[in-house]
Coordinates of C-alpha atoms and ligand atoms in Angstrom, one line a residue:
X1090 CA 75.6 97.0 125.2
X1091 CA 75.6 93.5 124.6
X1092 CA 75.0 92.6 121.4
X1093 CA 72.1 90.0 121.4
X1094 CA 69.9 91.6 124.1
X1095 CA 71.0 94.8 123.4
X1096 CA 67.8 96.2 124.9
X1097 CA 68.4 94.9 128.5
X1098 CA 70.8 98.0 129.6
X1099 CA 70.2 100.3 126.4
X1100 CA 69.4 104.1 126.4
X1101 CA 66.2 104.4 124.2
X1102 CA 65.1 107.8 122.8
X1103 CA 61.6 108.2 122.5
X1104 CA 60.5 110.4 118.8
X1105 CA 56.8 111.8 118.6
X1106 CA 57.6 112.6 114.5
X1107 CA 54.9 114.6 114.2
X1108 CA 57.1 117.1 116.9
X1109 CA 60.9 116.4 116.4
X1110 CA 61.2 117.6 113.0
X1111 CA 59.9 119.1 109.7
X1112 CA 61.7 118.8 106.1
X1113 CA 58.6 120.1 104.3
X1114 CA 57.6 123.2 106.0
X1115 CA 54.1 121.7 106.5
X1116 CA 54.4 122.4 110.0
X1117 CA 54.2 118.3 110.8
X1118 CA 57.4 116.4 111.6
X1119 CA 58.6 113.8 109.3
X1120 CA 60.4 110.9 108.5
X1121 CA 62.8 112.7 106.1
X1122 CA 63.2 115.3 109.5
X1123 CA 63.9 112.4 111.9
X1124 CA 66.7 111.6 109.6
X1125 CA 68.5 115.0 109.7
X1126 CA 68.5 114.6 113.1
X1127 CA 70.3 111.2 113.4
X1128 CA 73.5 112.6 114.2
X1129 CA 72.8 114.9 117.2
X1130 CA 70.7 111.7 118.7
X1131 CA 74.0 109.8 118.1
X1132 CA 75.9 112.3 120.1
X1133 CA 73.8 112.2 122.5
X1134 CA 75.0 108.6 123.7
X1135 CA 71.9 106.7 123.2
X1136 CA 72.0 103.4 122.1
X1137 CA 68.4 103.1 120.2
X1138 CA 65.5 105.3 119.0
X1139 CA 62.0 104.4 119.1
X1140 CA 59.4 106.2 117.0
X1141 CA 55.5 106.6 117.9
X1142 CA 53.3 105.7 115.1
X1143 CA 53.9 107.1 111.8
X1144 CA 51.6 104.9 109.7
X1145 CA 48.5 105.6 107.3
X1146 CA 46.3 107.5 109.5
X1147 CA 43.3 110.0 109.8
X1148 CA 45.1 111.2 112.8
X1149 CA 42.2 111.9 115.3
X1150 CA 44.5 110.2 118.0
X1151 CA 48.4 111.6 116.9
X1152 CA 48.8 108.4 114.9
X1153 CA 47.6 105.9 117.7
X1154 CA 44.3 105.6 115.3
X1155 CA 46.0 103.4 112.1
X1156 CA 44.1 103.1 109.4
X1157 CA 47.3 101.0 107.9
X1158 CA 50.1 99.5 109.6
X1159 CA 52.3 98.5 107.0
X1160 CA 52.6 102.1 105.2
X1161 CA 53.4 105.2 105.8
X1162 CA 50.8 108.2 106.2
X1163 CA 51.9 111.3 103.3
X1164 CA 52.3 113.3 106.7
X1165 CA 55.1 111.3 107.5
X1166 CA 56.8 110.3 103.9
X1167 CA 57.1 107.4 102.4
X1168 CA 57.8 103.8 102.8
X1169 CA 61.0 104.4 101.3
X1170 CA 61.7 106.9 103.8
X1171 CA 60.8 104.8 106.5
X1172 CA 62.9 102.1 105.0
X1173 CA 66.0 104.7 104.5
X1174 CA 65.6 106.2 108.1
X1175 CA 66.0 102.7 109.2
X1176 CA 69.6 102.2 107.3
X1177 CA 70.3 105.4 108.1
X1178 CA 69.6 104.7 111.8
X1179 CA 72.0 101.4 111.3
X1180 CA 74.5 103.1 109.6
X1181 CA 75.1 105.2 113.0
X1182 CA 75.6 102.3 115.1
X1183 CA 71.9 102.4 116.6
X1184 CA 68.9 100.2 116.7
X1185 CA 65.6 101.2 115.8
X1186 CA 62.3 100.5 117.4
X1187 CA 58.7 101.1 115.8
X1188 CA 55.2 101.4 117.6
X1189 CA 52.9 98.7 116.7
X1190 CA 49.2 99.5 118.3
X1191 CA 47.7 95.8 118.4
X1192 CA 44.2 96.9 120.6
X1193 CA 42.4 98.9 117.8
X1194 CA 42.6 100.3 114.5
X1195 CA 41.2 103.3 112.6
X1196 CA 37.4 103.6 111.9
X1197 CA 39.5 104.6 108.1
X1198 CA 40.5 100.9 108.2
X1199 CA 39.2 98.7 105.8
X1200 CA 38.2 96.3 107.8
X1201 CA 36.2 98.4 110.2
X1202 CA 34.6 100.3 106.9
X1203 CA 33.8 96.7 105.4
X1204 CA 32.2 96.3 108.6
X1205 CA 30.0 99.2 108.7
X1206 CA 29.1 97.7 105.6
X1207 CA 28.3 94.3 106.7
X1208 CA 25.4 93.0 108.5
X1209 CA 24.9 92.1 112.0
X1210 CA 27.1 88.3 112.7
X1211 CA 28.8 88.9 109.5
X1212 CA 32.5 87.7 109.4
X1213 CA 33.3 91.7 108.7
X1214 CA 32.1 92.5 112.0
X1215 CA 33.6 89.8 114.1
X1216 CA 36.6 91.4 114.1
X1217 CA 35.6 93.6 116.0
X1218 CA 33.7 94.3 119.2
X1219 CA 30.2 95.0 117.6
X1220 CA 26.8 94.1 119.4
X1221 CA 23.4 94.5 120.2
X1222 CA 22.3 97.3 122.5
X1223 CA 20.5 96.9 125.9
X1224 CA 16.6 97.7 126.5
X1225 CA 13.8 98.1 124.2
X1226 CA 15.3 98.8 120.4
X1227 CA 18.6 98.5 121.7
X1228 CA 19.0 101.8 122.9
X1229 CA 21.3 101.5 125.8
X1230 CA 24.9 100.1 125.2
X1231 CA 26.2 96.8 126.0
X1232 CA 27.5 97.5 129.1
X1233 CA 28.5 100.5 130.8
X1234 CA 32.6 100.9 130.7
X1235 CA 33.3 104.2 129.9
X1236 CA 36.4 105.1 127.6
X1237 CA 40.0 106.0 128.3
X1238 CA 39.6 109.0 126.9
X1239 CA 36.0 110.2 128.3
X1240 CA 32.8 109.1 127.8
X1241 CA 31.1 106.1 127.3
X1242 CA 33.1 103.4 125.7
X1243 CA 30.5 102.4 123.1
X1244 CA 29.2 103.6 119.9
X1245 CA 26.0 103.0 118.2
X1246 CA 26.5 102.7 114.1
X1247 CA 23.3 103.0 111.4
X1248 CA 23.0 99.9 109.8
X1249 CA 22.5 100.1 105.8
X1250 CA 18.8 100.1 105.8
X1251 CA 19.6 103.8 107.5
X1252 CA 18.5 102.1 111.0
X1253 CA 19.9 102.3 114.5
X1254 CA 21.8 99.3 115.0
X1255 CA 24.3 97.8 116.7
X1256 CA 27.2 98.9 118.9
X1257 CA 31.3 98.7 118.7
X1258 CA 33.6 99.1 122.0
X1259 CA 36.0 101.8 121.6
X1260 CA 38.6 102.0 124.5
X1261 CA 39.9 105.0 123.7
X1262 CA 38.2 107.4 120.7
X1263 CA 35.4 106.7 118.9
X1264 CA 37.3 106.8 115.9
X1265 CA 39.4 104.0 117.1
X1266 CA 37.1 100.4 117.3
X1267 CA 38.7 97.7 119.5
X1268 CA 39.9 94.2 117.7
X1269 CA 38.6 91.3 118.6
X1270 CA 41.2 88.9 119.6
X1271 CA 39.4 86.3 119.6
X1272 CA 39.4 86.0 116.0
X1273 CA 42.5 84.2 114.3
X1274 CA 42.1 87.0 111.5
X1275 CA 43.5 89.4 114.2
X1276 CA 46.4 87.6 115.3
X1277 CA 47.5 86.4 111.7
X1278 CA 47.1 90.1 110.6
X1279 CA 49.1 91.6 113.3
X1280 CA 51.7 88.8 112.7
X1281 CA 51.8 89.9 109.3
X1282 CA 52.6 93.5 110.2
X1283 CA 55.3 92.7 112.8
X1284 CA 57.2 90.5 110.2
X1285 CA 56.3 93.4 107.6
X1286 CA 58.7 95.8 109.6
X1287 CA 60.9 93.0 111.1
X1288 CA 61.6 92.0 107.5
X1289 CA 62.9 95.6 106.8
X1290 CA 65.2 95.7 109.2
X1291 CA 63.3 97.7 112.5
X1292 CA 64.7 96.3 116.2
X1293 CA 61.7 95.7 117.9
X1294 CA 58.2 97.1 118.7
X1295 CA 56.8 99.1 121.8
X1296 CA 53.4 97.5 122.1
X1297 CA 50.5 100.2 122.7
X1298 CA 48.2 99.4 125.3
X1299 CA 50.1 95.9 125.8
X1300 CA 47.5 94.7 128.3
X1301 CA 44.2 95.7 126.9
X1302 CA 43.7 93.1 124.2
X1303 CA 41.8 90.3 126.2
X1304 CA 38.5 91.9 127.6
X1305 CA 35.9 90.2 130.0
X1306 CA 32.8 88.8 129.8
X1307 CA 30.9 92.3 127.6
X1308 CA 27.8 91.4 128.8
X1309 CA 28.3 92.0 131.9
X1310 CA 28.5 95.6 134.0
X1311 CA 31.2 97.2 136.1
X1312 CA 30.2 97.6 139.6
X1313 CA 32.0 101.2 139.4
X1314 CA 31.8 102.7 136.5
X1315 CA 33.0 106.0 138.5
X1316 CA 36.0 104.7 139.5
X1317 CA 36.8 103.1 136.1
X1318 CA 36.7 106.7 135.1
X1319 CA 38.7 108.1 137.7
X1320 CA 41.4 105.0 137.7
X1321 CA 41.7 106.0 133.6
X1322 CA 42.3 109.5 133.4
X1323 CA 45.8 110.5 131.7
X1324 CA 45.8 113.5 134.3
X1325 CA 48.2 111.9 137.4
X1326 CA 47.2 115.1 139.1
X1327 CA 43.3 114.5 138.5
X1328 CA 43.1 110.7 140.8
X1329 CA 44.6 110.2 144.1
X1330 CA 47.7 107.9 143.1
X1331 CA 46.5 105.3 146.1
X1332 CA 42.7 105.1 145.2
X1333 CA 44.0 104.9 141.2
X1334 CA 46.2 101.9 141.9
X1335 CA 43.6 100.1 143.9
X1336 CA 41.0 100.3 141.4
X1337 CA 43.3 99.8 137.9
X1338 CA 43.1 96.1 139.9
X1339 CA 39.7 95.9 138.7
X1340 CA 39.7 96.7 135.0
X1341 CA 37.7 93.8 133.0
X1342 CA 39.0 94.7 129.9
X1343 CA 42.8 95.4 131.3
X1344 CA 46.0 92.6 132.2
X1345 CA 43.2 89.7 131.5
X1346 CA 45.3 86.3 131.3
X1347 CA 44.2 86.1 127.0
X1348 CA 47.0 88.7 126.3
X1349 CA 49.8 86.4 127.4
X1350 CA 48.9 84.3 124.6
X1351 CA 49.2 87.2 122.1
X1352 CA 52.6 87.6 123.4
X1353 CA 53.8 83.9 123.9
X1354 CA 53.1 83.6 120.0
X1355 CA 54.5 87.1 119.2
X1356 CA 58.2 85.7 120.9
X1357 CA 58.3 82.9 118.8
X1358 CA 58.1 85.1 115.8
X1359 CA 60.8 87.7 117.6
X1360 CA 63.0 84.5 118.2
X1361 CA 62.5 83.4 114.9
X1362 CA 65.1 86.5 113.6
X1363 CA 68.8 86.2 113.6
X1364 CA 69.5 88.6 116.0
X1365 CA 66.1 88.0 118.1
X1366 CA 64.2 90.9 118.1
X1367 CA 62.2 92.7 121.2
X1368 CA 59.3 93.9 122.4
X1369 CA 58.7 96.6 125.1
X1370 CA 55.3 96.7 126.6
X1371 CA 53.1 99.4 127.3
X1372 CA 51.1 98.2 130.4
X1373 CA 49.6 100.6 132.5
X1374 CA 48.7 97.8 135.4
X1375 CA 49.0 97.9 139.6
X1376 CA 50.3 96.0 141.5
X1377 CA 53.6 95.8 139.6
X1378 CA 53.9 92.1 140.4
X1379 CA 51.4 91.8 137.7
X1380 CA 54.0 93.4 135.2
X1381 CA 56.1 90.9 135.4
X1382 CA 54.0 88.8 133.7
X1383 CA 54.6 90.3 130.9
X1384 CA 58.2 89.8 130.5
X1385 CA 58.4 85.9 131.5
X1386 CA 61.3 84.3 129.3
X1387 CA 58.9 83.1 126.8
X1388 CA 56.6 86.7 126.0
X1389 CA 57.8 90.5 126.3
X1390 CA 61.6 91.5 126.9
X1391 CA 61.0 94.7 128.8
X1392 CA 57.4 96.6 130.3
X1393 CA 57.8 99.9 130.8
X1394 CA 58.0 100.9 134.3
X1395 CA 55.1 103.3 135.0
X1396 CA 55.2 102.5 139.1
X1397 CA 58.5 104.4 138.9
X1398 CA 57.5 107.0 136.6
X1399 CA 54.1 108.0 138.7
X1400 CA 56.1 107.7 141.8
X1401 CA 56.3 111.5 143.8
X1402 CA 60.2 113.2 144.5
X1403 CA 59.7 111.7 147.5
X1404 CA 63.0 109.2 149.1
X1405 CA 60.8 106.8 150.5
X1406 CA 58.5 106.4 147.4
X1407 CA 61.5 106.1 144.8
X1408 CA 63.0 103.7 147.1
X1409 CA 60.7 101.1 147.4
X1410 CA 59.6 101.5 143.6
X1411 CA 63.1 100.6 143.0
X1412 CA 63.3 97.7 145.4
X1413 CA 60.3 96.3 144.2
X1414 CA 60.9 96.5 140.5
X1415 CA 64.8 94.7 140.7
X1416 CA 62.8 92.3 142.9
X1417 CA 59.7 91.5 140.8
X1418 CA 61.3 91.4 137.6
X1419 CA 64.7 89.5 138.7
X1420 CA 62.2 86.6 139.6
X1421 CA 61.1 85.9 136.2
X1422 CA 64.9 87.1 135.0
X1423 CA 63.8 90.6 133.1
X1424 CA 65.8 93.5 132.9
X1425 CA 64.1 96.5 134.4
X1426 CA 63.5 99.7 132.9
X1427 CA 63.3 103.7 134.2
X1428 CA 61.3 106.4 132.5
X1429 CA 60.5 109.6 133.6
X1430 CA 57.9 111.1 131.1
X1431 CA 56.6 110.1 127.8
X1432 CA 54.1 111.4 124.9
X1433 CA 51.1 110.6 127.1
X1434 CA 52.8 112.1 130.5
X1435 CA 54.0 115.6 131.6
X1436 CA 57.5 116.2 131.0
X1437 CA 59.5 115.8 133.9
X1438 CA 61.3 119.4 134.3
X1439 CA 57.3 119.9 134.7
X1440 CA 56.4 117.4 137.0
X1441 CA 59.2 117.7 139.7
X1442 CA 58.4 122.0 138.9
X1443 CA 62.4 122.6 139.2
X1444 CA 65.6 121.7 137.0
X1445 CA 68.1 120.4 139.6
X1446 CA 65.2 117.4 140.0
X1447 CA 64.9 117.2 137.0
X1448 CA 68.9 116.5 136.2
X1449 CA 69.3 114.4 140.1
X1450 CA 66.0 112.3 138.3
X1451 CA 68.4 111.4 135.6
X1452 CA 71.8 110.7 137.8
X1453 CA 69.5 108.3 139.4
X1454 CA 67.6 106.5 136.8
X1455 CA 71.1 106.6 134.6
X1456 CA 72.7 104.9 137.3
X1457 CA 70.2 101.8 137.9
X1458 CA 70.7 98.7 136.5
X1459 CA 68.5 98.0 133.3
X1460 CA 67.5 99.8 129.9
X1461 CA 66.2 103.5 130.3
X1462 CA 64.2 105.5 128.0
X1463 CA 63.9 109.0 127.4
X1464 CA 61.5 111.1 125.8
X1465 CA 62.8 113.7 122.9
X1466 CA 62.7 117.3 124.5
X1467 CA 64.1 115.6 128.1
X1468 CA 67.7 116.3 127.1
X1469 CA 66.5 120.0 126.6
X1470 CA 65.2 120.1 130.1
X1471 CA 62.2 121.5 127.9
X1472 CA 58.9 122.1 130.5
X1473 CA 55.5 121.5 129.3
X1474 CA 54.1 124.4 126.6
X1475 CA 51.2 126.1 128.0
X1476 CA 48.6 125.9 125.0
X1477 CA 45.5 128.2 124.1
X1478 CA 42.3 125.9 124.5
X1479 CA 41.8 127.0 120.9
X1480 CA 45.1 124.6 120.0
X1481 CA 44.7 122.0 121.5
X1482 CA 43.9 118.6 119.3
X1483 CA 44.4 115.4 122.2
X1484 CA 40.8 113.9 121.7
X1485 CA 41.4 113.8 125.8
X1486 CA 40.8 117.5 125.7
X1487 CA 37.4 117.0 124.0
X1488 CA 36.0 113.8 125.3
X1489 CA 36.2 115.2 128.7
X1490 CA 35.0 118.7 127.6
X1491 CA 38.1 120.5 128.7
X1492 CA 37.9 118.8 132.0
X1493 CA 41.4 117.5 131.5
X1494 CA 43.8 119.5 129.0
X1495 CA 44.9 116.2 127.5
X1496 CA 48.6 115.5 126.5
X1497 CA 49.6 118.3 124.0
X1498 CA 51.4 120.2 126.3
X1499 CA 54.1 117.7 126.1
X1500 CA 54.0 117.1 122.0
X1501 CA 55.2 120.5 121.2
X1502 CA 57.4 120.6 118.1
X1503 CA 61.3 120.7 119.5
X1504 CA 63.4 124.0 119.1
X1505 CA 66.5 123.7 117.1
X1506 CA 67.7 126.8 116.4
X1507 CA 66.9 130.1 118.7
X1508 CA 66.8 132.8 116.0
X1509 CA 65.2 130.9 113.7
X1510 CA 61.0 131.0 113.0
X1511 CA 59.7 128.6 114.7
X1512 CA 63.1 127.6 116.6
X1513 CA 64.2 125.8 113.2
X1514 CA 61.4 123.0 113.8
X1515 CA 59.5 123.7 110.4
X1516 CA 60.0 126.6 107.7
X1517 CA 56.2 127.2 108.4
X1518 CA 54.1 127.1 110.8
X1519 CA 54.2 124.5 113.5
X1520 CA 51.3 122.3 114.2
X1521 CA 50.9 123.1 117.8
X1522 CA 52.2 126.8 118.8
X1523 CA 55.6 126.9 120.8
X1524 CA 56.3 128.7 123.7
X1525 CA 57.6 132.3 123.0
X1526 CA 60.6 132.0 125.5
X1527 CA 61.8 128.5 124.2
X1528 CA 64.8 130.4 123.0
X1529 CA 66.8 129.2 125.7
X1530 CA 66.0 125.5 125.4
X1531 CA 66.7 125.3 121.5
X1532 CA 69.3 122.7 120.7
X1533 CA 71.9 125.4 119.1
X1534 CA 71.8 127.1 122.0
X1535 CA 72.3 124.8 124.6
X1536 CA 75.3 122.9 122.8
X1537 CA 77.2 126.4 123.3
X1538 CA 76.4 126.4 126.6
X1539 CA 78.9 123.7 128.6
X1540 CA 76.5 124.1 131.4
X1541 CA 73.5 123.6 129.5
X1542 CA 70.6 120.9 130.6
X1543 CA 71.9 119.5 127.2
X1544 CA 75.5 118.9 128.2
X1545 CA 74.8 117.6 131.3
X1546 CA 72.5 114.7 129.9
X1547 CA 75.4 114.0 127.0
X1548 CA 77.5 113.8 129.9
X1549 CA 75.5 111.7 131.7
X1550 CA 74.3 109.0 129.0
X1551 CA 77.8 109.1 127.4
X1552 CA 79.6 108.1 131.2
X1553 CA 77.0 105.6 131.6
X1554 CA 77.8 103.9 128.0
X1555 CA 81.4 103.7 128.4
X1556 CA 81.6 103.3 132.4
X1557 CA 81.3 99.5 133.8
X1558 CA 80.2 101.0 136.9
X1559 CA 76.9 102.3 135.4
X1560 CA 74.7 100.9 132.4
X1561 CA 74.9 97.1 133.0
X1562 CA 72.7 94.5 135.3
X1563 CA 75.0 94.6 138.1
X1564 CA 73.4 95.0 141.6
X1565 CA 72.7 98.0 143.7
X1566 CA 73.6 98.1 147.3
X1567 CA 71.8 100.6 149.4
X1568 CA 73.7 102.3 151.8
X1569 CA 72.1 103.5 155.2
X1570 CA 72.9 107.9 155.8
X1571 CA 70.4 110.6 156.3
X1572 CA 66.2 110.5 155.8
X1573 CA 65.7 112.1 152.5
X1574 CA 68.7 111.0 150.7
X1575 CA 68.9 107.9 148.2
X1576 CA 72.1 106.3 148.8
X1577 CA 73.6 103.3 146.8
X1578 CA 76.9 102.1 145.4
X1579 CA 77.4 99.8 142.6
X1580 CA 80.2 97.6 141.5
X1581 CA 83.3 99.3 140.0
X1582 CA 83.5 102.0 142.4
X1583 CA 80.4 103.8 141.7
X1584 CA 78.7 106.0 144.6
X1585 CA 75.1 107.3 143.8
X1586 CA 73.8 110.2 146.3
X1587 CA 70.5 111.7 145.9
X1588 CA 68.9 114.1 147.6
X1589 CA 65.6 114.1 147.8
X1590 CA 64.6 116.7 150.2
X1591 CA 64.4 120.5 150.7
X1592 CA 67.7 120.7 152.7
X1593 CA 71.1 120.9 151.9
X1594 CA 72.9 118.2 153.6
X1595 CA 76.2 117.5 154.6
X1596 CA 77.5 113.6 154.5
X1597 CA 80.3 112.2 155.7
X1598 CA 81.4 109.7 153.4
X1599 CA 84.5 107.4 153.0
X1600 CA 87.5 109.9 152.1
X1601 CA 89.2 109.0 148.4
X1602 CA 86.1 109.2 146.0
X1603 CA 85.9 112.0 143.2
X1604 CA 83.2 113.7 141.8
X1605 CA 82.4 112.1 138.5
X1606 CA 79.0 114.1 137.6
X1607 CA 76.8 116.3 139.7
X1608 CA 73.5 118.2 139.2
X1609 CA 74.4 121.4 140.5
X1610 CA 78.0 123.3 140.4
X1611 CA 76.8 123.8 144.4
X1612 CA 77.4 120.0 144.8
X1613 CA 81.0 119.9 146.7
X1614 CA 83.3 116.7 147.8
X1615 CA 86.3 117.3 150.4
X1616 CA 88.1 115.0 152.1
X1617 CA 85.3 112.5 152.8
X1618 CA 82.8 115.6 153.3
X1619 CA 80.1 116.1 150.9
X1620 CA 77.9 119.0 150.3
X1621 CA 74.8 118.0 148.6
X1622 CA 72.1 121.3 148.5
X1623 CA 68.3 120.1 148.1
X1624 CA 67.4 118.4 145.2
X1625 CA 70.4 118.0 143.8
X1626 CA 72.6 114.4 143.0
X1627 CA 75.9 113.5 142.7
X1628 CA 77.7 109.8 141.3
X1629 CA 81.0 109.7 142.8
X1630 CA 83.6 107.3 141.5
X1631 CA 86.4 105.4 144.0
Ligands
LIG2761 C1 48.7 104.6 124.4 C2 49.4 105.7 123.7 C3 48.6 106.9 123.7 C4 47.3 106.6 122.9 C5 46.6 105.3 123.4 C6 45.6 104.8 122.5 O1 48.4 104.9 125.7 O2 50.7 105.9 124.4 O3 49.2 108.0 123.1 O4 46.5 107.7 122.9 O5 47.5 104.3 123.7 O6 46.2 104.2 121.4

């Protein structure tokens, strides 16, 4: 890791606190439980951790609704908590990144509630999206983009008189408003906030919905409000990947050229810190050359790379993602990075329905050149949690009326400890119910298992840390063998074999290699023979 762009090749754990762990026995996650956890993170061989929001909140949206950024929500702790995870997280060698959530805030602001208060063209509501309606007393909204979440992305609020009034764009719930960054009040608060946290010590921020905070011309209608729906949906499953990427092209209020601005200033305030800190976009956006934008030497240091993440366990597929990301972001000099599943995803063990992918997903993604994130539960080879309709709290779940299950499937609290209630998460009872087989995942479990998912991924992130031949910026050279199989070698010896079909294959590779980690025990190297059964990968070292 080197030390002044740590970021560019770093291993970045992904915490939803609300799920890793609970001091209090309120069933929630905290601040004070992220910090008893430090040490097994550290083992792990990651270089960073990165927490989703854990600020003042009413919590419609698992945080992503703040109501203040520069506290923390009693759920969570304190501020001096979050200042003493953050030393805490130092004192362990490891940088710490917080969630900053720039598009909207919390109706429970007080900006938005001085608002509501506030009459039509006041200052209060120009921070905001508010406006008149459409057709006779205004009873149609502004325009007719529809929400991330479901449903119409427009609200209409009573004005103090107890009258219908006017309306305020919501991209996602209707309990979180959009800012208007058009207003300096926006971007001095927001620079406020980000020095707030810098001040105390935090890394860097992973900026939520990076590329939604310049919108289009509101007055004016989508020609396909339909496929703005079907393009939006959190369910990959739900949208034909092709037809999706075609029409997230065509999103006025997404990747419009007013959020490099934000980001431009936002750098100079990162560079401003001795060391420089970094930002990592959230930008859901297609074509990926577009992403790019977003990590030119003056804005963003890394974008998370969703092309990748969305891509199918197919050779072809993973292979051109991966050509096209070193490409696209080596032009504008930016480190890539991999991910596999997040908060808002389904976990990957899910997603490629089989563990050996799941592990051969990771020997690839470790191997690549750039930073790589991971997502607290991967390490466990944890699967999605099948949840009870009853349980489920993702306002996805309810905008859509059940039409798609939302994201809670993957926010189910962590198992620690196999005998205990509630696998050890939280002395009572958890806030989203776990699986009753999750014995076998729990963390005590699996680190007396050498075998276990978890060994293997300690393995795995620990080689890459102290390896030259992994981690790093160094090049990839593809080399040409059998359809189905990802094949490339980087510097210092280092062979990467994938297979990415149903087939066990047999390769005849150059002779004087040796197996450095493998996905499955099955996986076999003799004398410039290699046994690679479906699905599994292998990195060789010569
Ligand atoms: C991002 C977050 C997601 C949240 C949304 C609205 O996509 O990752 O969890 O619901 O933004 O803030």
């Amino acid at each position: 890791m080197n030390s002044l762009s740590w970021w560019r090749d770093a291993a970045i754990y992904q915490i939803y606190p609300r799920s890793f762990r609970d001091s209090n026995g309120d069933g929630e996650g905290d601040i004070a439980g992220v910090i008893s956890g430090l040490d097994y993170l550290a083992s792990l061989g990651i270089d960073a951790i990165w927490l989703s929001p854990f600020y003042t909140s009413p919590n419609r949206d698992g945080g992503y609704d703040v109501a203040n950024p520069r506290d923390v929500d009693p759920r969570f702790g304190t501020l001096e908590d979050a200042k003493d995870l953050i030393a805490q997280t130092h004192k362990r060698g490891l940088k710490i990144i917080f969630d900053i959530v720039p598009n909207h805030f919390s109706s429970d602001h007080l900006w938005f509630q001085a608002a509501l208060r506030s009459a039509p063209g006041s200052a209060e509501r120009a921070r905001f999206h508010f406006y008149d309606g459409k057709g006779p007393d205004g009873q149609l909204p502004p325009n007719n983009w529809n929400s991330v979440f479901g449903g119409p992305a427009w609200t209409r609020v009573k004005e103090q008189d107890g009258s219908l009034g006017q309306w305020y764009l919501h991209l996602f719930d209707t309990s979180q408003p959009d800012l208007n960054w058009e207003n300096p009040e926006v971007a001095s608060d927001f620079e406020e906030t980000l020095r707030f946290w810098f001040d105390l010590g935090v890394d860097g921020f992973r900026i939520d919905v990076a590329h939604g905070l310049a919108k289009d011309e509101i007055n004016v209608n989508h020609r396909d409000p339909e496929g703005l729906t079907r393009a939006l949906r959190f369910d990959a499953a739900a949208t034909d990947q092709a037809e999706r990427k075609a029409l997230l092209q065509d999103i006025p209020f997404f990747d419009r050229e007013g959020v490099h601005q934000v980001y431009r200033s936002w750098r100079k305030i990162f560079d401003s810190y001795d060391p420089p800190k970094m930002g990592v976009a959230e930008a859901f956006i297609n074509p990926t050359s577009r992403i790019a934008r977003y990590v030119r030497p003056d804005e963003l240091h890394q974008a998370f790379n969703f092309d990748f993440m969305m891509s199918n366990w197919n050779s072809d597929e993973m292979k051109t993602s991966i050509t096209r990301t070193l490409a696209e972001l080596g032009e504008v000099g930016a480190a890539a990075t991999w991910v596999l599943n997040n908060h808002d995803s389904s976990r990957v063990r899910t997603k490629l329905g089989d563990e050996t992918r799941a592990k051969s997903a990771a020997l690839l993604i470790h191997a690549l050149p750039g930073g790589i994130y991971i997502y607290q539960g991967e390490e466990l080879g944890l699967p999605d949690g099948d949840l009870p309709d009853e349980a489920r709290q993702d306002p996805v779940f309810f905008r859509t009326a059940g039409a798609d299950k939302g994201r809670d499937g993957c926010r189910i609290p962590l198992p620690w400890e196999a005998e205990k209630d509630a696998y050890g998460f939280s002395t009572g009872k958890p806030w989203l119910p776990q699986p009753k087989n999750w014995q076998k995942f729990s963390v005590d479990q699996e680190e007396n298992d050498s075998e276990s998912f978890l060994n293997f991924y300690r393995k795995s992130l620990n080689i890459r840390k102290s390896n030259p031949a992994l981690g790093g910026e160094s090049p990839i050279t593809w080399v040409a063998t059998s359809p189905g199989i990802l094949y490339f070698t980087r510097p210092f010896g280092l062979h990467v074999l994938i297979n990415v079909s149903e087939n066990s294959q047999t390769l005849d590779i150059s002779e004087g290699g040796s197996i450095l980690l493998a996905s499955h025990s099955n996986v076999q190297l003799h004398a410039g023979t290699l046994e690679l059964p479906a699905n599994s990968g292998v990195w060789l070292q010569y």
